Short mmCIF file of N, CA and C in Angstrom, two decimals:
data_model
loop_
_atom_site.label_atom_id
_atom_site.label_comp_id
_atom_site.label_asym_id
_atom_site.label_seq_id
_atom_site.Cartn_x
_atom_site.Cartn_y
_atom_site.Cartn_z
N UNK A 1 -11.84 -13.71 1.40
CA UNK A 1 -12.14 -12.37 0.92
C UNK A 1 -12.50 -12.46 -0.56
N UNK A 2 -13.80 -11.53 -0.79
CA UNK A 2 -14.24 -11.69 -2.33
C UNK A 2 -13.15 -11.13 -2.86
N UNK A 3 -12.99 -11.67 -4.38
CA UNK A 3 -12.21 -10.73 -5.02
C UNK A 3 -12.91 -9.56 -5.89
N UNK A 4 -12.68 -8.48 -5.63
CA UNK A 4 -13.08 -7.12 -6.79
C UNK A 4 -12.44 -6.65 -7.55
N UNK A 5 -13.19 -5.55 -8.23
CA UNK A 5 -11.98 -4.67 -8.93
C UNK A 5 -12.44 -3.84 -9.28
N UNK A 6 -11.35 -2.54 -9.48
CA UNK A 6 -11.93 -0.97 -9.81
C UNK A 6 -12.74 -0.91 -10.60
N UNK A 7 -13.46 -0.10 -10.17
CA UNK A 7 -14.47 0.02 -11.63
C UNK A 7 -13.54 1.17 -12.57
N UNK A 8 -12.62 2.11 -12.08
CA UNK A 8 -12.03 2.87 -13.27
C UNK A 8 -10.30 2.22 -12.89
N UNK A 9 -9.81 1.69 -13.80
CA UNK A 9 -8.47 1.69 -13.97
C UNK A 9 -7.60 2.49 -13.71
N UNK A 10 -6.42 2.00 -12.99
CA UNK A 10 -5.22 3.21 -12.27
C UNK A 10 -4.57 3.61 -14.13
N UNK A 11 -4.28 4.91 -13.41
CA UNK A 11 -3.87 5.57 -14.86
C UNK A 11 -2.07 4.94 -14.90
N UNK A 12 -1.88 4.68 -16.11
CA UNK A 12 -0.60 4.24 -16.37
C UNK A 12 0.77 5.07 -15.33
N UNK A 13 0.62 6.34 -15.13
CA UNK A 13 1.53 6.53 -14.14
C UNK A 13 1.27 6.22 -12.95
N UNK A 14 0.50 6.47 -12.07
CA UNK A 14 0.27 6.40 -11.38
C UNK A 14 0.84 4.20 -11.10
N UNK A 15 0.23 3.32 -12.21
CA UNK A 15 0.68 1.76 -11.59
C UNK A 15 2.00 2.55 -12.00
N UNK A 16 2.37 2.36 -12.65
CA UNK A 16 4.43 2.91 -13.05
C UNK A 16 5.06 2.79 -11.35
N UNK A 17 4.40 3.83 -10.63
CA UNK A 17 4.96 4.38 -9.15
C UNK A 17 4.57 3.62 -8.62
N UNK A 18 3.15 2.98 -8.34
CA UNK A 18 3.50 1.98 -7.30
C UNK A 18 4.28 0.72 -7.61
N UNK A 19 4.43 0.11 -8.78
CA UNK A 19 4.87 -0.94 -9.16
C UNK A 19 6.58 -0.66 -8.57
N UNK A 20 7.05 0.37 -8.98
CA UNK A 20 8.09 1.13 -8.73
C UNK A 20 8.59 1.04 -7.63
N UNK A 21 7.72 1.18 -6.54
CA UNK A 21 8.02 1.37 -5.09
C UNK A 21 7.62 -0.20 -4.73
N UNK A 22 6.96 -0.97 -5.16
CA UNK A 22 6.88 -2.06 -4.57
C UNK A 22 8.36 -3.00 -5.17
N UNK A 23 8.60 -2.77 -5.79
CA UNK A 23 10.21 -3.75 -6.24
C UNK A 23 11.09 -2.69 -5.41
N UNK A 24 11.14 -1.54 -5.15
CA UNK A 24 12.37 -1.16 -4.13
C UNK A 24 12.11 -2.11 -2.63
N UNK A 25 10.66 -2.13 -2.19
CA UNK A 25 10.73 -3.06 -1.17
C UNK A 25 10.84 -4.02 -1.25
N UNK A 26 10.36 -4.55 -2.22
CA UNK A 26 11.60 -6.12 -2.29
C UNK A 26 12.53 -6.31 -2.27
N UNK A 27 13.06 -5.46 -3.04
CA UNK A 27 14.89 -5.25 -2.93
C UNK A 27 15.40 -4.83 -1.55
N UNK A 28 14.75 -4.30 -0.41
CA UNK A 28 14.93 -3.72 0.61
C UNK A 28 14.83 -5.12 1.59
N UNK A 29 13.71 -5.83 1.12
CA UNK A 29 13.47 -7.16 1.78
C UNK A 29 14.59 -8.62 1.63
N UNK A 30 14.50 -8.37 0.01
CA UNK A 30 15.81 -9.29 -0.50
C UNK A 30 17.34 -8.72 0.70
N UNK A 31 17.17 -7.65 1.13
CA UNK A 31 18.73 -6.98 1.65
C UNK A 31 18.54 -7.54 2.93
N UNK A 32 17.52 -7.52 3.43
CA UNK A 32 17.22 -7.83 4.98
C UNK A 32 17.95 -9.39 4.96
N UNK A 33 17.34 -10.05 4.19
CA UNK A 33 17.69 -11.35 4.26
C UNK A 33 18.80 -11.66 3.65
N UNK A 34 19.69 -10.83 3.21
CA UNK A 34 21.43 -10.88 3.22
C UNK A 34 21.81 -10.21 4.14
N UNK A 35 20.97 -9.58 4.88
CA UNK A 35 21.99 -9.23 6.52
C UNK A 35 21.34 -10.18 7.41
N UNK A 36 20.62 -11.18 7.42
CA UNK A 36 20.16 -12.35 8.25
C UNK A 36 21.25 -13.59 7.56
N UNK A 37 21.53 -13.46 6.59
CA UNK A 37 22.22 -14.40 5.95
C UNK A 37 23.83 -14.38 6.43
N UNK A 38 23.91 -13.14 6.72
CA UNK A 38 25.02 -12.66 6.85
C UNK A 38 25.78 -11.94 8.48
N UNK A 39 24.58 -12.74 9.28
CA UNK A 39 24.90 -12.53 10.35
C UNK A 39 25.22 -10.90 10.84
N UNK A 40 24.09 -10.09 10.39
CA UNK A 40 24.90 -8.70 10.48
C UNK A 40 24.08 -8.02 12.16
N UNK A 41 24.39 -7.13 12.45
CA UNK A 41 24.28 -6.46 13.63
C UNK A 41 22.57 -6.44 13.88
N UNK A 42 22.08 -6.96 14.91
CA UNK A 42 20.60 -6.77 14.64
C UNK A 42 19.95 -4.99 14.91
N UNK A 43 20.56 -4.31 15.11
CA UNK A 43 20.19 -3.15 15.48
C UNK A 43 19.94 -2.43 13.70
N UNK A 44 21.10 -2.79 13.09
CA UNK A 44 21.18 -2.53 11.66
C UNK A 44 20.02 -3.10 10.47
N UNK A 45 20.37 -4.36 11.41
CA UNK A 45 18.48 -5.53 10.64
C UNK A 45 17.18 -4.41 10.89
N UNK A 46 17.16 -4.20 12.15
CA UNK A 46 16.31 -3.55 12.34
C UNK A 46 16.08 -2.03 12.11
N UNK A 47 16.68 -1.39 11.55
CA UNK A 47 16.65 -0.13 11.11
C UNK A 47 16.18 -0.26 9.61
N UNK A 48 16.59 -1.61 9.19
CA UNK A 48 16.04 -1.44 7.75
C UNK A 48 14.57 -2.28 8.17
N UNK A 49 14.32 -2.68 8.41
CA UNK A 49 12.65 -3.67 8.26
C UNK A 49 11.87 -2.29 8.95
N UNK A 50 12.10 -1.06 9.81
CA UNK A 50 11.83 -0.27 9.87
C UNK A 50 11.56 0.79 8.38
N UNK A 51 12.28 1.11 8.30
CA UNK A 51 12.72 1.11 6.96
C UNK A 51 11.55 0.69 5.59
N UNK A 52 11.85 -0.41 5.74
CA UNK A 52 10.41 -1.36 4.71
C UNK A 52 9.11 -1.29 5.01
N UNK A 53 8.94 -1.01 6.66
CA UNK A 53 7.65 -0.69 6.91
C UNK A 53 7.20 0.62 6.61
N UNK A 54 8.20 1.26 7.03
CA UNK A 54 7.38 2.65 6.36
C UNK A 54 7.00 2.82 4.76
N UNK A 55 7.93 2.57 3.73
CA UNK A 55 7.82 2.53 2.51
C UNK A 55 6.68 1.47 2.21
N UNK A 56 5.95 0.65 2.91
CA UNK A 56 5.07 -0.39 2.84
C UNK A 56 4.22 0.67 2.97
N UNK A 57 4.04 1.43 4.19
CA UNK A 57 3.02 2.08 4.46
C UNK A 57 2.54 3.55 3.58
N UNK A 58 3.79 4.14 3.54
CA UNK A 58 3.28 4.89 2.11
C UNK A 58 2.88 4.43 0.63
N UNK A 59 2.82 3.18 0.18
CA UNK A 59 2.38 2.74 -0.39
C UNK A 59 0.98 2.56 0.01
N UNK A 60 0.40 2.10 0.77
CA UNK A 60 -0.88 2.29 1.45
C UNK A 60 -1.70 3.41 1.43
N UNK A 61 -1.16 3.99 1.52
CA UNK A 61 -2.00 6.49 1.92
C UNK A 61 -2.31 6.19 0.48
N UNK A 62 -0.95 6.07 -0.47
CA UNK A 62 -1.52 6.46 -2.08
C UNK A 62 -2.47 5.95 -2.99
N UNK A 63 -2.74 4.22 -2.28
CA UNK A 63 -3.73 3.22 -2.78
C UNK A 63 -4.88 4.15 -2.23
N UNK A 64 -4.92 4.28 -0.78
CA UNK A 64 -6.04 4.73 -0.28
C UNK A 64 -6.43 6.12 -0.58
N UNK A 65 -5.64 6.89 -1.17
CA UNK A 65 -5.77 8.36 -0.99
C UNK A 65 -6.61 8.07 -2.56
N UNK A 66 -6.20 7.10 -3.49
CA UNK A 66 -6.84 6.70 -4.99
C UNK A 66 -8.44 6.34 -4.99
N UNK A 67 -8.11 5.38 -3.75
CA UNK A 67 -9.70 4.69 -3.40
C UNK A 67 -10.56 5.70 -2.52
N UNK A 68 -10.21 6.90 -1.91
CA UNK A 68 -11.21 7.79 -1.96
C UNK A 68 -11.15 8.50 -2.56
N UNK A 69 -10.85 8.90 -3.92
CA UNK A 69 -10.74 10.10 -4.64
C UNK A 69 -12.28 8.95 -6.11
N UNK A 70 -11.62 7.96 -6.19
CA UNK A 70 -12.22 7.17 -7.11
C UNK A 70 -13.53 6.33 -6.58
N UNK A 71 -13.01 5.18 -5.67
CA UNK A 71 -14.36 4.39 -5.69
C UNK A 71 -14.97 4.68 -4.55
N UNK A 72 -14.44 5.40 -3.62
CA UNK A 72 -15.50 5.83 -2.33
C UNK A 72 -16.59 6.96 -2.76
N UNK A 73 -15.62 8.04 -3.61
CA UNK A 73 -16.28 9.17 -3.98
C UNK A 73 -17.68 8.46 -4.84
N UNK A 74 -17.07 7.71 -5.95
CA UNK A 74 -18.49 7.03 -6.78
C UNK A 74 -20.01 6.00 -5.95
N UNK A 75 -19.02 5.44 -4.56
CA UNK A 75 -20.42 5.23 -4.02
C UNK A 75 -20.91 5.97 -2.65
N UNK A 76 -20.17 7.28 -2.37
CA UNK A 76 -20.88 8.28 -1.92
C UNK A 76 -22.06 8.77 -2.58
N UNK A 77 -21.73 9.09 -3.80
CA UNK A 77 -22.16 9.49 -5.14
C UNK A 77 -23.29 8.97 -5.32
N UNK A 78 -23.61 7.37 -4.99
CA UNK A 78 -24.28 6.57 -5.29
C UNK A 78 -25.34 6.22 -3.94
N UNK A 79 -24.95 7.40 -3.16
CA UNK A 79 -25.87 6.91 -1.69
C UNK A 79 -25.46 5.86 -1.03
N UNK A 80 -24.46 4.87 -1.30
CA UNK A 80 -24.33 3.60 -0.48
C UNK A 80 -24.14 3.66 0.77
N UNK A 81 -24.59 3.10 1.68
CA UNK A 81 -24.67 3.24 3.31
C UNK A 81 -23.54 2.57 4.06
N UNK A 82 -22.74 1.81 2.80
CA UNK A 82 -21.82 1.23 3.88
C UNK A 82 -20.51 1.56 3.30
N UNK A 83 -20.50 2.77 2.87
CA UNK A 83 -19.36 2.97 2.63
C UNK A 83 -18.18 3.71 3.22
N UNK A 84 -18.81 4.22 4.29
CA UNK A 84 -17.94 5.06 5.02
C UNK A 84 -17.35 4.20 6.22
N UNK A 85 -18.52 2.97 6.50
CA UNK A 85 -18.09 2.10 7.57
C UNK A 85 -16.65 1.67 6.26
N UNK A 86 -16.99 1.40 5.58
CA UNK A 86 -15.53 0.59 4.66
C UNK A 86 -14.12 1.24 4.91
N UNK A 87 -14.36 2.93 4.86
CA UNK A 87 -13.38 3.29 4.63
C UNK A 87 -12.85 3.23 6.26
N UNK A 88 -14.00 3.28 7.02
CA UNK A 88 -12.85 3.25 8.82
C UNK A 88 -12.47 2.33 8.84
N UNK A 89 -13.00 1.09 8.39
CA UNK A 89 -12.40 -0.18 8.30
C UNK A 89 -10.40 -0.20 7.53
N UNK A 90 -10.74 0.41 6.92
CA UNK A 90 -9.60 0.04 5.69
C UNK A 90 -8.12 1.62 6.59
N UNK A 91 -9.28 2.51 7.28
CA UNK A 91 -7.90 3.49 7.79
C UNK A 91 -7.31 2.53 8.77
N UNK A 92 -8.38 1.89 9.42
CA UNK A 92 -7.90 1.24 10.78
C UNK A 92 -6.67 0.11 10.54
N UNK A 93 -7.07 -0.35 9.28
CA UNK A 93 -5.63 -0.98 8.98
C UNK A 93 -4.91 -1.18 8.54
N UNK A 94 -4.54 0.49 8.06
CA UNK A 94 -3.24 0.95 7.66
C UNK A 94 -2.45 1.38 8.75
N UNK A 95 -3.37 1.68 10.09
CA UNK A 95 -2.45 2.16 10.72
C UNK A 95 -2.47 3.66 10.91
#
């Protein structure tokens, strides 16, 4: 995969929150693997990796809800033809 990058920069709050929410899921992940470590109830394992997935996935809506407000809108803007295929691409795998 090429690598890109925004053409407008996330505004300082906005990284703040996701940066924010991505170290709670680590910490959520780091926990998983002290209840694997720790031999704990798998029903309990699994309520939290549940858990991490969702907070994974709202992290996702807000990237994406950014990337059409910002760079889809600019190459709508711009007539580009393949941009809407991009974005079914990118809903399809969030889920």
């Amino acid at each position: 995969m090429e690598c890109r990058f925004k053409d407008q920069p996330r505004d300082e709050k906005e990284l703040r929150n996701l940066k924010s929410r991505i170290h709670r899921i680590i910490g959520q992940l780091n926990g998983i693997e002290k209840m694997l470590d720790d031999n704990r109830y798998c029903g309990d394992v699994l309520v939290q990796i549940s858990a991490v997935e969702s907070a994974l996935q709202s992290v996702g809506y807000i990237v994406l809800k950014d990337h059409l407000e910002t760079c889809v809108r600019d190459k709508a803007k711009a007539d580009d033809p393949e941009v809407m295929a991009e974005v079914m691409e990118l809903i399809k795998k969030l889920k």
